[in-house]
Coordinates of C-alpha atoms in Angstrom, one line a residue:
M1 CA 2.5 19.7 -4.1
G2 CA 4.9 18.1 -6.6
R3 CA 8.2 16.6 -6.1
H4 CA 11.3 18.7 -6.7
S5 CA 12.7 18.3 -10.2
L6 CA 16.5 18.2 -10.4
P7 CA 17.7 20.2 -13.4
D8 CA 19.7 19.0 -16.3
S9 CA 19.9 20.2 -19.8
H10 CA 19.4 16.7 -21.2
A11 CA 16.1 16.5 -19.4
A12 CA 14.7 19.7 -20.8
E13 CA 13.6 18.1 -24.1
G14 CA 12.7 14.6 -23.0
R15 CA 10.8 15.0 -19.8
R16 CA 7.3 16.4 -19.7
G17 CA 5.1 17.6 -16.9
H18 CA 4.3 15.1 -14.2
P19 CA 0.6 14.1 -13.8
S20 CA -1.3 15.6 -10.9
T21 CA -1.1 12.6 -8.7
R22 CA -0.7 12.1 -5.0
R23 CA 2.7 13.4 -4.2
R24 CA 5.0 14.4 -1.4
T25 CA 7.1 17.5 -1.1
V26 CA 10.7 16.3 -0.7
A27 CA 13.8 18.4 0.0
I28 CA 16.5 17.3 -2.3
A29 CA 19.8 17.2 -0.4
T30 CA 22.0 20.3 -0.4
L31 CA 24.7 18.0 -1.6
L32 CA 23.0 17.5 -4.9
V33 CA 22.3 21.2 -5.3
L34 CA 25.9 21.9 -4.6
A35 CA 26.8 19.2 -7.1
V36 CA 24.9 21.0 -9.8
A37 CA 26.5 24.3 -8.8
T38 CA 30.1 22.9 -8.7
G39 CA 30.3 20.9 -11.9
T40 CA 27.7 18.3 -12.4
A41 CA 25.5 20.5 -14.5
V42 CA 28.5 21.4 -16.6
A43 CA 29.4 17.8 -17.1
A44 CA 25.8 16.9 -18.0
K45 CA 25.5 19.8 -20.4
G46 CA 28.6 18.7 -22.2
G47 CA 27.4 15.1 -22.4
L48 CA 30.4 12.9 -22.9
L49 CA 33.6 14.3 -21.5
S50 CA 37.0 13.1 -22.7
F51 CA 39.5 11.9 -20.1
S52 CA 42.8 10.2 -20.6
E53 CA 42.3 7.5 -18.1
S54 CA 40.2 4.5 -19.0
C55 CA 36.6 4.4 -18.0
E56 CA 37.1 1.4 -15.7
D57 CA 39.7 3.3 -13.7
S58 CA 37.6 6.4 -13.2
A59 CA 34.1 4.7 -12.9
V60 CA 31.6 5.7 -10.2
R61 CA 29.2 2.9 -9.5
L62 CA 25.5 3.2 -8.8
S63 CA 23.1 0.5 -7.8
V64 CA 19.5 0.9 -8.8
V65 CA 16.7 -1.4 -7.6
A66 CA 13.6 -1.2 -9.9
S67 CA 10.2 -2.9 -10.1
P68 CA 10.5 -6.0 -12.3
D69 CA 8.3 -4.5 -15.1
I70 CA 10.5 -1.5 -15.7
A71 CA 13.9 -3.0 -14.8
P72 CA 14.6 -4.3 -18.3
A73 CA 14.1 -0.9 -19.8
V74 CA 16.2 0.8 -17.2
R75 CA 18.9 -1.8 -17.6
S76 CA 19.0 -1.3 -21.3
I77 CA 19.5 2.5 -20.8
A78 CA 22.2 1.8 -18.2
E79 CA 24.1 -0.5 -20.5
Q80 CA 23.9 2.0 -23.4
A81 CA 25.2 4.7 -21.1
R82 CA 28.2 2.5 -20.2
A83 CA 28.8 1.7 -23.8
D84 CA 28.8 5.4 -24.6
E85 CA 31.1 6.1 -21.7
V86 CA 28.6 8.6 -20.2
K87 CA 30.2 10.5 -17.4
A88 CA 29.0 12.1 -14.1
D89 CA 31.2 15.0 -13.1
G90 CA 34.1 13.6 -15.0
H91 CA 33.7 10.0 -13.8
C92 CA 32.4 7.2 -16.1
L93 CA 28.9 6.1 -15.0
V94 CA 28.4 2.4 -14.3
V95 CA 24.9 1.5 -13.2
E96 CA 23.8 -1.9 -11.9
V97 CA 20.1 -2.5 -12.2
L98 CA 18.4 -5.1 -10.0
A99 CA 14.8 -6.2 -10.2
R100 CA 12.9 -6.5 -6.9
D101 CA 9.3 -6.4 -6.0
A102 CA 8.3 -3.0 -4.7
H103 CA 6.3 -4.4 -1.7
K104 CA 9.3 -6.3 -0.5
V105 CA 11.6 -3.3 -0.9
A106 CA 9.1 -1.1 1.0
E107 CA 8.9 -3.6 3.9
A108 CA 12.7 -3.9 4.1
L109 CA 13.1 -0.1 4.2
A110 CA 10.3 0.3 6.7
A111 CA 12.0 -2.3 9.0
G112 CA 15.3 -0.5 8.8
D113 CA 17.2 -3.5 10.1
T114 CA 20.0 -3.4 7.5
E115 CA 21.7 -0.8 5.4
P116 CA 20.4 -1.1 1.8
D117 CA 22.8 -2.3 -0.9
F118 CA 21.4 0.2 -3.4
Q119 CA 21.3 4.0 -3.7
V120 CA 18.3 4.5 -6.0
W121 CA 14.9 2.9 -5.9
L122 CA 12.4 2.9 -8.8
P123 CA 9.1 1.4 -7.5
D124 CA 6.2 1.2 -9.9
S125 CA 4.1 3.6 -7.8
D126 CA 4.6 6.3 -5.2
L127 CA 2.1 4.5 -2.9
W128 CA 5.1 2.3 -1.8
L129 CA 6.9 5.4 -0.5
E130 CA 4.4 5.8 2.3
R131 CA 4.6 2.1 3.0
A132 CA 8.4 2.4 3.2
K133 CA 8.1 5.1 5.8
G134 CA 6.4 2.8 8.2
L135 CA 6.3 4.4 11.7
G136 CA 9.1 6.7 10.7
E137 CA 11.9 4.6 12.1
G138 CA 13.1 3.0 8.8
I139 CA 15.5 4.0 6.1
P140 CA 14.6 7.5 4.7
V141 CA 13.6 7.9 1.0
S142 CA 13.7 11.0 -1.1
P143 CA 11.5 10.8 -4.2
S144 CA 11.8 13.0 -7.3
D145 CA 9.9 13.0 -10.6
S146 CA 8.4 10.1 -12.5
V147 CA 10.6 8.6 -15.2
A148 CA 7.6 6.8 -16.9
S149 CA 4.0 5.8 -16.4
S150 CA 1.4 3.2 -17.2
P151 CA -2.4 3.4 -16.7
V152 CA -4.3 0.7 -14.9
A153 CA -6.9 -0.9 -17.1
L154 CA -9.0 -4.0 -17.5
A155 CA -7.7 -6.6 -20.0
M156 CA -10.0 -9.2 -21.6
V157 CA -9.6 -12.1 -23.9
P158 CA -11.3 -11.2 -27.2
S159 CA -14.5 -13.3 -26.7
A160 CA -15.2 -11.7 -23.4
S161 CA -14.5 -8.2 -24.5
R162 CA -16.8 -8.5 -27.5
A163 CA -19.5 -9.7 -25.2
L164 CA -19.2 -6.4 -23.4
G165 CA -19.2 -4.3 -26.6
W166 CA -15.5 -3.5 -26.9
P167 CA -14.3 -1.2 -28.3
R168 CA -17.4 0.8 -29.0
K169 CA -19.0 0.7 -25.6
T170 CA -17.3 2.5 -22.7
Y171 CA -17.9 2.1 -19.0
T172 CA -17.0 3.7 -15.7
W173 CA -14.9 1.7 -13.3
A174 CA -18.0 0.7 -11.4
E175 CA -20.0 -0.2 -14.5
L176 CA -17.1 -2.1 -16.0
V177 CA -16.5 -4.3 -13.0
A178 CA -20.2 -4.8 -12.5
G179 CA -20.6 -5.9 -16.1
A180 CA -17.6 -8.2 -15.9
L181 CA -18.7 -9.8 -12.6
G182 CA -22.3 -9.9 -13.7
S183 CA -21.5 -12.1 -16.7
D184 CA -21.3 -15.9 -16.3
R185 CA -18.8 -15.9 -19.1
V186 CA -16.3 -13.6 -17.5
R187 CA -14.0 -14.7 -14.7
L188 CA -12.0 -11.8 -13.3
G189 CA -8.5 -12.0 -11.8
A190 CA -6.3 -9.4 -10.1
A191 CA -3.1 -9.1 -8.2
D192 CA -3.1 -9.0 -4.4
P193 CA -3.7 -5.3 -3.4
A194 CA -1.4 -5.8 -0.4
R195 CA 1.5 -6.6 -2.8
S196 CA 0.5 -5.0 -6.1
A197 CA 0.1 -1.3 -6.8
T198 CA -2.0 -2.2 -9.8
G199 CA -4.4 -4.3 -7.7
L200 CA -4.7 -1.6 -5.0
L201 CA -5.2 1.3 -7.4
A202 CA -7.8 -0.6 -9.3
L203 CA -9.7 -1.5 -6.2
A204 CA -9.6 2.1 -4.9
G205 CA -10.8 3.3 -8.4
I206 CA -13.8 1.0 -8.2
G207 CA -14.8 2.4 -4.9
A208 CA -14.3 6.0 -5.9
S209 CA -16.3 5.4 -9.1
S210 CA -19.2 4.0 -7.1
A211 CA -19.1 7.0 -4.8
R212 CA -19.2 9.5 -7.7
Q213 CA -22.2 7.7 -9.1
G214 CA -24.0 7.8 -5.7
G215 CA -23.5 4.1 -5.1
D216 CA -22.3 2.4 -1.9
S217 CA -18.6 2.5 -2.5
D218 CA -17.8 0.4 0.6
T219 CA -20.2 -2.3 -0.6
R220 CA -18.8 -2.3 -4.1
V221 CA -15.2 -2.5 -2.8
A222 CA -16.2 -5.3 -0.4
Q223 CA -18.0 -7.3 -3.1
T224 CA -15.2 -6.9 -5.6
A225 CA -12.5 -7.8 -3.0
K226 CA -14.4 -10.9 -2.1
V227 CA -14.7 -12.0 -5.7
L228 CA -11.1 -11.2 -6.5
A229 CA -9.9 -13.0 -3.5
E230 CA -11.0 -16.2 -5.0
R231 CA -8.9 -15.6 -8.1
M232 CA -6.0 -13.5 -6.7
S233 CA -2.4 -13.7 -7.7
D234 CA 0.8 -12.2 -6.2
G235 CA 1.5 -9.9 -9.1
D236 CA 0.6 -8.8 -12.6
T237 CA 2.8 -11.4 -14.3
Q238 CA 1.1 -14.2 -12.3
V239 CA -2.3 -12.8 -13.2
L240 CA -1.5 -13.1 -16.9
E241 CA -0.7 -16.7 -16.4
T242 CA -4.3 -17.4 -15.3
L243 CA -5.8 -16.1 -18.5
A244 CA -7.3 -18.4 -21.1
R245 CA -4.6 -19.2 -23.7
S246 CA -6.8 -20.0 -26.6
T247 CA -10.3 -19.7 -27.9
S248 CA -11.0 -23.4 -27.5
G249 CA -14.0 -24.4 -25.6
A250 CA -12.0 -26.5 -23.2
E251 CA -9.6 -23.6 -22.5
E252 CA -12.2 -20.9 -22.1
G253 CA -14.5 -23.2 -20.1
N254 CA -11.7 -24.2 -17.7
P255 CA -12.8 -22.8 -14.3
K256 CA -9.2 -22.2 -13.4
R257 CA -8.8 -19.8 -16.3
N258 CA -9.8 -16.1 -16.2
Q259 CA -11.2 -14.2 -19.1
A260 CA -10.3 -10.8 -17.7
A261 CA -7.7 -9.2 -15.5
L262 CA -6.9 -5.9 -13.8
I263 CA -3.4 -5.1 -15.0
S264 CA -1.3 -2.2 -16.3
E265 CA -1.2 -1.2 -19.9
Q266 CA 2.5 -2.0 -20.0
T267 CA 1.8 -5.5 -18.7
A268 CA -0.7 -6.0 -21.5
F269 CA 1.8 -4.6 -24.0
T270 CA 4.4 -7.1 -23.0
H271 CA 1.9 -10.0 -23.1
N272 CA 0.6 -9.0 -26.6
A273 CA 4.2 -8.7 -27.9
E274 CA 4.6 -12.4 -27.3
A275 CA 1.1 -13.6 -28.0
T276 CA -0.4 -14.5 -31.4
G277 CA -3.9 -14.3 -32.8
A278 CA -6.7 -14.8 -30.2
G279 CA -4.1 -15.0 -27.5
K280 CA -3.8 -11.2 -27.6
L281 CA -5.7 -9.1 -25.1
D282 CA -8.1 -6.2 -25.5
L283 CA -8.1 -3.3 -23.1
F284 CA -10.9 -1.4 -21.5
Y285 CA -10.0 2.1 -20.3
P286 CA -12.7 3.3 -17.8
E287 CA -14.3 6.6 -19.0
D288 CA -14.1 8.1 -15.5
G289 CA -10.4 8.0 -15.7
T290 CA -7.7 5.6 -14.6
P291 CA -4.9 5.9 -12.1
L292 CA -1.3 5.7 -13.2
L293 CA 1.6 3.7 -12.1
D294 CA 4.1 6.6 -11.9
Y295 CA 7.6 5.1 -11.3
P296 CA 9.1 7.8 -9.0
Y297 CA 12.9 8.1 -9.1
T298 CA 13.8 7.8 -5.4
L299 CA 17.1 8.3 -3.5
V300 CA 17.6 5.9 -0.6
N301 CA 19.2 7.1 2.6
E302 CA 20.3 10.3 0.8
A303 CA 22.3 11.6 3.8
R304 CA 24.6 8.5 3.6
L305 CA 25.4 8.9 -0.1
S306 CA 28.9 9.9 -1.0
T307 CA 29.4 13.0 -3.2
A308 CA 30.3 10.8 -6.1
E309 CA 27.1 8.6 -5.6
S310 CA 24.9 11.7 -5.3
R311 CA 26.2 13.2 -8.5
A312 CA 25.9 9.8 -10.3
A313 CA 22.3 9.5 -9.1
L314 CA 21.5 13.0 -10.4
R315 CA 23.2 12.2 -13.7
F316 CA 21.4 8.9 -14.2
M317 CA 18.0 10.5 -13.3
N318 CA 18.5 13.1 -16.0
L319 CA 19.6 10.5 -18.4
L320 CA 16.4 8.6 -17.9
G321 CA 14.5 11.8 -18.9
D322 CA 16.3 12.4 -22.2
R323 CA 14.8 11.7 -25.6
D324 CA 16.7 8.4 -26.3
A325 CA 15.7 7.0 -22.9
Q326 CA 12.1 7.9 -23.3
A327 CA 12.1 6.1 -26.7
T328 CA 13.5 3.1 -24.9
F329 CA 10.7 3.2 -22.3
A330 CA 8.2 3.4 -25.1
E331 CA 9.7 0.4 -26.8
H332 CA 9.0 -1.5 -23.6
G333 CA 5.4 -0.3 -23.4
F334 CA 5.7 2.6 -21.0
R335 CA 4.2 6.0 -21.4
A336 CA 5.9 9.3 -20.6
G337 CA 5.8 10.5 -17.1
D338 CA 2.8 12.8 -17.8
G339 CA 0.7 9.8 -19.0
S340 CA 0.9 10.7 -22.7
A341 CA 1.5 8.0 -25.3
E342 CA 1.5 7.4 -29.0
D343 CA -1.5 5.6 -30.5
S344 CA 0.8 2.8 -31.7
L345 CA 1.8 2.0 -28.1
V346 CA -1.8 1.8 -27.0
A347 CA -2.7 -0.4 -30.0
A348 CA 0.1 -2.8 -29.2
A349 CA -1.2 -3.0 -25.6
G350 CA -4.7 -3.9 -26.9
G351 CA -6.4 -0.5 -26.8
R352 CA -8.5 0.9 -29.6
K353 CA -10.7 4.0 -30.2
P354 CA -13.2 5.0 -29.0
Q355 CA -11.9 3.6 -25.7
P356 CA -10.8 6.8 -23.7
Y357 CA -7.2 5.9 -23.4
A358 CA -6.0 9.5 -24.0
E359 CA -8.0 11.0 -21.1
P360 CA -6.0 12.6 -18.3
A361 CA -5.3 10.4 -15.4
V362 CA -7.6 10.7 -12.4
E363 CA -6.3 12.2 -9.1
A364 CA -4.7 9.3 -7.3
P365 CA -6.3 8.3 -4.0
S366 CA -4.9 9.7 -0.8
D367 CA -2.8 7.6 1.6
E368 CA -5.7 7.5 4.0
E369 CA -8.1 6.3 1.2
L370 CA -5.6 3.6 0.2
Q371 CA -5.2 2.4 3.8
E372 CA -9.0 2.2 4.2
T373 CA -9.3 0.2 1.0
L374 CA -6.7 -2.2 2.2
G375 CA -8.3 -2.5 5.6
M376 CA -11.7 -3.0 4.1
R377 CA -10.3 -5.7 1.8
T378 CA -8.7 -7.5 4.7
I379 CA -11.7 -7.6 6.9
T380 CA -14.0 -8.5 3.9
V381 CA -11.9 -11.3 2.5
Q382 CA -11.0 -12.7 5.9
S383 CA -13.6 -12.0 8.5
A384 CA -12.3 -10.3 11.6
R385 CA -12.4 -11.2 15.3
L386 CA -11.5 -8.2 17.3
T387 CA -11.5 -7.6 21.0
T388 CA -11.5 -3.8 21.5
V389 CA -10.0 -2.5 24.8
V390 CA -10.7 1.1 25.7
D391 CA -8.9 3.3 28.3
A392 CA -11.5 4.7 30.7
S393 CA -9.0 6.4 33.0
G394 CA -9.8 9.9 34.3
S395 CA -7.5 11.6 31.7
M396 CA -9.9 10.5 28.9
A397 CA -12.1 13.4 30.1
T398 CA -9.5 15.9 28.8
L399 CA -10.8 18.1 26.0
V400 CA -9.4 17.6 22.5
P401 CA -7.9 20.9 21.3
G402 CA -10.1 22.6 18.8
R403 CA -13.1 20.2 19.3
N404 CA -14.6 21.1 22.6
Q405 CA -15.1 17.4 23.1
S406 CA -13.4 15.0 25.5
R407 CA -11.0 12.4 24.3
M408 CA -13.5 9.8 25.4
N409 CA -16.4 11.3 23.4
V410 CA -14.3 11.6 20.2
T411 CA -12.9 8.1 20.7
K412 CA -16.5 6.7 21.0
E413 CA -17.6 8.5 17.8
S414 CA -14.6 7.2 15.9
L415 CA -15.2 3.6 17.1
I416 CA -18.9 3.7 16.2
Q417 CA -17.9 5.0 12.7
A418 CA -15.3 2.2 12.4
L419 CA -18.0 -0.3 13.3
D420 CA -19.8 0.5 10.1
Q421 CA -16.9 -0.9 8.1
F422 CA -17.4 -4.4 9.4
T423 CA -19.7 -7.1 8.1
P424 CA -22.3 -9.2 10.0
D425 CA -19.8 -12.1 10.0
D426 CA -17.1 -10.1 11.8
E427 CA -16.8 -10.7 15.6
I428 CA -16.1 -7.7 17.9
G429 CA -16.1 -7.4 21.7
L430 CA -15.5 -4.6 24.1
W431 CA -13.5 -4.2 27.4
K432 CA -12.7 -1.0 29.3
F433 CA -9.9 -0.4 31.8
A434 CA -8.6 2.0 34.4
T435 CA -7.3 0.9 37.8
T436 CA -9.2 -1.2 40.4
L437 CA -12.1 -1.0 38.0
D438 CA -13.6 -4.4 39.0
G439 CA -12.5 -5.1 42.5
E440 CA -8.8 -5.5 42.4
K441 CA -8.9 -5.9 38.6
D442 CA -8.0 -3.0 36.3
C443 CA -10.3 -4.1 33.5
R444 CA -13.9 -5.3 32.8
R445 CA -15.4 -7.1 29.9
L446 CA -18.5 -5.2 28.7
M447 CA -19.4 -7.1 25.6
E448 CA -18.4 -10.6 24.6
T449 CA -16.6 -11.0 21.2
K450 CA -19.4 -12.3 19.0
R451 CA -20.7 -12.0 15.4
L452 CA -22.1 -8.5 14.8
G453 CA -25.1 -10.1 13.0
D454 CA -26.0 -12.4 15.9
P455 CA -29.3 -11.7 17.7
A456 CA -28.8 -10.2 21.2
A457 CA -30.7 -10.9 24.4
G458 CA -33.7 -8.6 24.7
G459 CA -33.9 -8.0 20.9
G460 CA -31.8 -6.4 18.2
T461 CA -28.3 -7.6 17.1
H462 CA -24.9 -7.7 18.7
R463 CA -23.9 -4.8 16.5
E464 CA -26.7 -2.6 17.9
K465 CA -25.8 -3.6 21.5
L466 CA -22.1 -3.0 20.9
T467 CA -22.9 0.5 19.4
A468 CA -24.8 1.3 22.5
A469 CA -22.0 0.0 24.7
F470 CA -19.5 2.2 22.8
A471 CA -21.8 5.2 23.3
A472 CA -22.1 4.6 27.0
L473 CA -18.4 4.6 27.8
Q474 CA -17.4 7.2 30.3
P475 CA -14.1 8.1 32.0
V476 CA -13.7 6.8 35.6
P477 CA -13.2 9.9 37.9
G478 CA -9.8 9.5 39.5
G479 CA -9.1 6.3 37.6
A480 CA -5.5 5.8 36.5
T481 CA -4.1 3.7 33.6
G482 CA -3.8 0.0 34.4
L483 CA -2.3 -0.8 31.0
Y484 CA -0.1 -3.8 31.7
D485 CA -2.5 -5.9 33.7
T486 CA -5.2 -5.2 31.2
T487 CA -3.1 -6.1 28.2
L488 CA -2.1 -9.4 29.7
A489 CA -5.7 -10.3 30.8
S490 CA -7.3 -9.4 27.5
Y491 CA -4.6 -11.1 25.5
K492 CA -5.0 -14.3 27.4
E493 CA -8.8 -14.3 26.7
A494 CA -8.3 -13.4 23.0
R495 CA -5.8 -16.2 22.6
S496 CA -8.0 -18.7 24.4
T497 CA -11.0 -17.9 22.3
Y498 CA -9.1 -17.8 19.0
V499 CA -11.2 -18.7 16.0
K500 CA -9.5 -20.4 13.1
G501 CA -10.1 -18.9 9.7
K502 CA -10.7 -15.4 11.0
F503 CA -8.3 -12.4 11.5
N504 CA -8.0 -12.4 15.3
A505 CA -6.6 -9.3 16.9
L506 CA -6.6 -7.3 20.1
V507 CA -7.1 -3.5 19.7
I508 CA -6.0 -1.5 22.7
L509 CA -6.6 2.3 22.9
T510 CA -4.9 4.3 25.7
D511 CA -4.1 7.9 26.3
G512 CA -1.4 7.4 28.8
S513 CA 1.4 5.1 30.1
N514 CA 0.9 2.4 32.7
Q515 CA 0.2 3.9 36.2
D516 CA -0.6 0.8 38.2
T517 CA 2.4 0.3 40.4
D518 CA 0.8 -2.7 42.1
G519 CA 0.4 -4.7 38.9
I520 CA 2.7 -6.6 36.6
S521 CA 5.8 -4.7 35.5
R522 CA 6.7 -3.9 31.9
S523 CA 9.4 -6.5 31.7
G524 CA 7.1 -9.0 33.4
L525 CA 4.4 -8.3 30.7
V526 CA 7.0 -8.8 27.9
T527 CA 8.1 -12.1 29.4
E528 CA 4.5 -13.4 29.7
L529 CA 3.5 -12.3 26.2
K530 CA 6.5 -14.1 24.7
K531 CA 5.3 -17.3 26.4
L532 CA 1.8 -16.8 25.2
V533 CA 2.5 -16.0 21.5
D534 CA 1.6 -19.0 19.3
P535 CA 2.4 -18.7 15.5
E536 CA -0.3 -21.3 14.8
R537 CA -2.9 -19.1 16.6
P538 CA -1.7 -15.5 15.9
V539 CA -3.4 -12.7 17.8
P540 CA -1.5 -9.5 17.0
V541 CA -2.0 -6.6 19.4
I542 CA -2.9 -3.3 17.7
A543 CA -2.0 -0.6 20.2
I544 CA -3.1 2.9 19.6
A545 CA -1.7 5.7 21.7
V546 CA -4.2 8.6 21.8
G547 CA -3.1 12.1 22.6
P548 CA 0.2 13.7 23.7
D549 CA 0.4 11.9 27.0
A550 CA 0.5 8.4 25.5
D551 CA 3.8 6.6 24.9
R552 CA 3.8 5.1 21.4
D553 CA 7.2 3.5 21.9
E554 CA 5.9 1.7 24.9
V555 CA 2.8 0.3 23.3
A556 CA 4.7 -0.5 20.1
E557 CA 7.3 -2.6 21.9
I558 CA 4.6 -4.5 23.6
A559 CA 2.5 -5.0 20.4
R560 CA 5.4 -6.1 18.3
I561 CA 6.0 -9.1 20.5
T562 CA 2.6 -10.4 19.3
G563 CA 3.1 -9.6 15.6
G564 CA 1.2 -6.3 15.8
D565 CA 2.4 -2.7 16.2
G566 CA 1.9 0.6 17.9
Y567 CA 0.3 3.6 16.4
E568 CA -0.1 7.2 17.5
V569 CA -3.0 9.6 16.9
S570 CA -3.0 13.2 18.1
D571 CA -6.8 13.4 17.5
P572 CA -9.0 10.5 18.4
A573 CA -11.0 11.1 15.2
E574 CA -8.1 9.4 13.4
I575 CA -8.7 6.1 15.2
Q576 CA -11.0 4.7 12.5
A577 CA -8.5 5.1 9.7
V578 CA -5.7 3.8 11.9
I579 CA -7.6 0.7 12.9
L580 CA -8.1 -0.2 9.2
Q581 CA -4.4 0.5 8.4
A582 CA -3.3 -1.6 11.4
I583 CA -5.5 -4.5 10.4
M584 CA -4.1 -4.5 6.9
A585 CA -0.5 -4.3 8.2
A586 CA -1.0 -7.0 10.8
G587 CA -2.8 -9.2 8.3
Q588 CA 0.0 -8.8 5.8
N589 CA 2.6 -9.7 8.5
G590 CA 0.7 -12.7 9.4
R591 CA 0.5 -13.9 5.8
A592 CA 4.2 -13.3 5.4
A593 CA 4.9 -15.4 8.5
E594 CA 2.8 -18.3 7.0
E595 CA 4.8 -18.4 3.8

């Protein structure tokens, strides 16, 4: 379902239909609806209203945070609106535009530690909206329609693009990347998918393309992620700086220089506007479609906005959709919100027929698909070392509604499916816990944390033995949940067996709160974990609360001490996706802590 569109007569001509991308239904505040009914629409329809007082005296101020690529265009529109004394409900509109990376804004909103200093957010993609929600405890966001768009494409220096037959020869995403990576002459760069919507959408597009062609999409994503990791930059602008700057043999032969990059069309447009001759880029547009950066206009903490701020936000959104504003966006290399563009814009960005640059955008990947792509990328680029700790208390025999399977059986199936996502170099072990499971101990180690590809005693590999161990898990009749003692014991071992250069983590799955009254207390566990945490040897706890009886807040508090977090699944079948999501999030937190 699409976002709600806030009406304004100025938007009727300039704004076109929004592409059919992954969206969220958002209820626009009653305050804004009332604003339209009580005067804002009248003010907007009239355009500039004449008042006796000076604009400065009557101004309503609005702060907009935008992704760095679109911020200059938005700032230009805002400055023109101020020069024209555009008004919102009778008050002059003064809009301050700040450029901030979308991933940083999303992280800050998800944390919710401080009240934001802006009322409107304009990220480059709506995928950041899900990231901003976090666990639902952050600052709320209310997205509306896209103000502009830009497709993701593959840019190449002319010598490399000619070698692949540009512009006559077209490719799918899978074929294009395979062709680029298969050529000794082409070095491919990209932005970090954990920080760049362009990088993430491109990586997801490669996987989806392989799946459509009957290929192994996971393998393709893993191979591509590993190659790109060696030539990865923080963002699109930084990727451009890695490209060969001339056609000289020394420059193109420099191993530090790339000949190709996964970037947005708008980024290529900006680059080509400043480049000369052979420094300009050519663009490949995959024939199976390309995802769009969609720049959703988003209200931040809508309930906290004053009436004046709400009306100003509405007025500015409508202003961004009018004909003059859309012309400004085009001058900066952006397409309309529906993905349409003039041929002249495409040509300036490096596109040329018969490249399929006018094809409709593909359906954007779902949030779950994006999280799986990020998780796959994390465990592929940096091999994982995970100790998996599974609740075997009696309550795990409870049937899952609608499945006619116990929580344990569904959990086992999900863990076995998740195991397929890991490579032979990843290390995974298994513990189970209840109460007094091993003498006075609440937990027992079933499988040592070892490489999945290592040979196992008696034949086969560690992966095969671990799969069998997962399948053999059974609830302990009458067993209670010895969560605290188990967490401490397993964390101590994971920390003592830490392997440098891998992503070390402890994954705990439980369907209930701690029930061992003879063990360590919650406060005692918190104290001990704080003593054990070592930033130089990070082992985040990924705690997954399974079912309605588990306490996510409890496990989240414990996990966050270690740099991890708590997650909740109503259906154990969701565990696979949550593990990959949690690995990505914990890996990103660890990287941020290192910088």
